[in-house]
CSV table of C-alpha atoms in Angstrom, one decimal:
chain,number,residue,atom,x,y,z
A,1,GLN,CA,-56.1,-36.6,19.7
A,2,VAL,CA,-58.5,-36.7,16.7
A,3,GLN,CA,-59.4,-39.4,14.2
A,4,LEU,CA,-60.1,-38.4,10.6
A,5,VAL,CA,-62.1,-40.3,8.0
A,6,GLU,CA,-62.4,-39.1,4.4
A,7,SER,CA,-65.2,-39.9,2.0
A,8,GLY,CA,-66.6,-38.8,-1.3
A,9,GLY,CA,-63.9,-39.9,-3.7
A,10,GLY,CA,-64.7,-41.7,-6.9
A,11,LEU,CA,-64.4,-41.7,-10.7
A,12,VAL,CA,-65.5,-38.6,-12.6
A,13,GLN,CA,-65.0,-37.3,-16.1
A,14,ALA,CA,-62.9,-34.2,-16.8
A,15,GLY,CA,-64.9,-31.1,-16.2
A,16,GLY,CA,-67.0,-32.8,-13.5
A,17,SER,CA,-67.3,-32.2,-9.8
A,18,LEU,CA,-66.8,-34.1,-6.6
A,19,ARG,CA,-67.2,-33.2,-2.9
A,20,LEU,CA,-64.9,-34.7,-0.4
A,21,SER,CA,-65.8,-34.8,3.3
A,22,CYS,CA,-63.6,-35.4,6.3
A,23,ALA,CA,-65.3,-36.5,9.5
A,24,ALA,CA,-63.4,-35.8,12.7
A,25,SER,CA,-63.9,-37.6,16.0
A,26,GLY,CA,-62.2,-37.4,19.3
A,27,ARG,CA,-61.0,-34.0,20.3
A,28,THR,CA,-63.2,-31.2,19.0
A,29,ALA,CA,-62.4,-30.5,15.4
A,30,SER,CA,-62.6,-26.7,16.0
A,31,SER,CA,-59.4,-27.0,17.9
A,32,TYR,CA,-57.5,-27.7,14.7
A,33,THR,CA,-56.6,-26.1,11.5
A,34,MET,CA,-57.6,-28.5,8.8
A,35,GLY,CA,-56.0,-29.2,5.5
A,36,TRP,CA,-56.3,-31.4,2.4
A,37,PHE,CA,-53.3,-32.9,0.7
A,38,ARG,CA,-53.1,-35.3,-2.3
A,39,GLN,CA,-50.6,-37.8,-3.6
A,40,ALA,CA,-50.6,-39.0,-7.2
A,41,PRO,CA,-48.8,-42.3,-8.2
A,42,ALA,CA,-45.0,-41.9,-8.1
A,43,LYS,CA,-45.3,-38.3,-6.8
A,44,GLU,CA,-44.8,-36.7,-3.4
A,45,ARG,CA,-47.8,-35.7,-1.3
A,46,GLU,CA,-48.7,-32.1,-2.0
A,47,PHE,CA,-50.7,-29.4,-0.3
A,48,VAL,CA,-54.2,-28.7,-1.8
A,49,ALA,CA,-56.1,-26.4,0.7
A,50,ALA,CA,-56.3,-25.5,4.3
A,51,ILE,CA,-58.8,-23.7,6.6
A,52,SER,CA,-58.4,-22.0,9.9
A,53,ARG,CA,-60.1,-23.1,13.1
A,54,SER,CA,-63.0,-20.6,12.7
A,55,GLY,CA,-63.2,-21.0,8.9
A,56,GLY,CA,-62.4,-17.4,8.4
A,57,SER,CA,-59.1,-17.9,6.6
A,58,THR,CA,-58.3,-20.3,3.8
A,59,ALA,CA,-55.3,-21.1,1.6
A,60,TYR,CA,-55.1,-23.0,-1.7
A,61,ALA,CA,-52.4,-24.4,-4.0
A,62,ASP,CA,-52.1,-22.4,-7.2
A,63,SER,CA,-53.1,-25.5,-9.2
A,64,VAL,CA,-56.6,-25.7,-7.6
A,65,LYS,CA,-57.3,-22.0,-6.9
A,66,GLY,CA,-60.6,-21.0,-8.4
A,67,ARG,CA,-61.7,-24.6,-8.8
A,68,PHE,CA,-61.6,-26.0,-5.3
A,69,THR,CA,-63.3,-24.7,-2.2
A,70,ILE,CA,-62.6,-25.8,1.4
A,71,SER,CA,-65.2,-25.3,4.1
A,72,ARG,CA,-65.9,-26.6,7.6
A,73,ASP,CA,-68.8,-27.1,9.9
A,74,ASN,CA,-67.5,-27.2,13.4
A,75,ALA,CA,-70.9,-28.1,14.8
A,76,LYS,CA,-70.8,-31.3,12.8
A,77,ASN,CA,-67.0,-31.8,13.1
A,78,MET,CA,-66.8,-31.9,9.3
A,79,VAL,CA,-64.5,-30.4,6.7
A,80,ASN,CA,-65.4,-30.4,3.0
A,81,LEU,CA,-63.5,-30.0,-0.2
A,82,GLN,CA,-65.7,-29.0,-3.2
A,83,MET,CA,-63.8,-29.8,-6.4
A,84,ASN,CA,-65.2,-28.3,-9.6
A,85,ASN,CA,-63.9,-28.4,-13.2
A,86,LEU,CA,-61.8,-31.4,-12.4
A,87,LYS,CA,-58.8,-32.3,-14.6
A,88,PRO,CA,-57.0,-35.6,-15.2
A,89,GLU,CA,-54.0,-34.1,-13.3
A,90,ASP,CA,-56.2,-33.9,-10.2
A,91,THR,CA,-56.2,-37.7,-10.0
A,92,ALA,CA,-54.7,-38.7,-6.7
A,93,VAL,CA,-55.4,-40.0,-3.2
A,94,TYR,CA,-56.7,-37.1,-1.2
A,95,TYR,CA,-55.9,-36.9,2.5
A,96,CYS,CA,-57.5,-34.9,5.3
A,97,ALA,CA,-55.1,-33.6,8.0
A,98,ALA,CA,-55.4,-31.7,11.3
A,99,ASP,CA,-52.9,-29.2,12.7
A,100,LEU,CA,-52.8,-27.7,16.2
A,101,ARG,CA,-51.1,-24.6,14.8
A,102,ASN,CA,-52.0,-22.0,12.2
A,103,ILE,CA,-52.6,-22.6,8.5
A,104,ALA,CA,-49.7,-24.3,6.9
A,105,ARG,CA,-48.8,-25.7,3.5
A,106,ILE,CA,-46.2,-28.1,4.9
A,107,MET,CA,-47.0,-31.8,5.6
A,108,GLY,CA,-44.8,-31.8,8.6
A,109,SER,CA,-46.9,-29.2,10.3
A,110,TYR,CA,-49.9,-31.5,10.5
A,111,ASP,CA,-50.3,-33.8,13.5
A,112,TYR,CA,-53.1,-36.2,12.4
A,113,TRP,CA,-54.0,-37.8,9.1
A,114,GLY,CA,-56.8,-39.8,7.6
A,115,GLN,CA,-56.4,-42.9,5.5
A,116,GLY,CA,-57.2,-41.1,2.2
A,117,THR,CA,-59.9,-41.4,-0.5
A,118,GLN,CA,-59.2,-42.0,-4.2
A,119,VAL,CA,-60.2,-39.4,-6.8
A,120,THR,CA,-59.8,-40.5,-10.5
A,121,VAL,CA,-60.5,-38.0,-13.3
A,122,SER,CA,-60.8,-39.5,-16.8
A,123,SER,CA,-60.1,-37.5,-19.9
């Protein structure tokens, strides 16, 4: 089992940047594929990015490709999401998730979830 805690959310103006972090404890984070999802008010939770156990493979939603970068440091049990050129439509609660299987874009594939961190982008 693994516990996930997100941090780094906040309020930023459009065009700005934020870096989200996800700290994993319990079972070694390198055992898991890690993903980021987000949920805006009155919308379903959606896939943002994912990274393989080794960090050698990544996947992104089309809406964030070229602006967001997912990375991981297995020695520190951390996963990060660097978000650049933020837009108001990026406003959401961002969730970190862990998956025992390969990279997936589907919520149901992920076994563990953090509590989320709020990101608000003002226009």
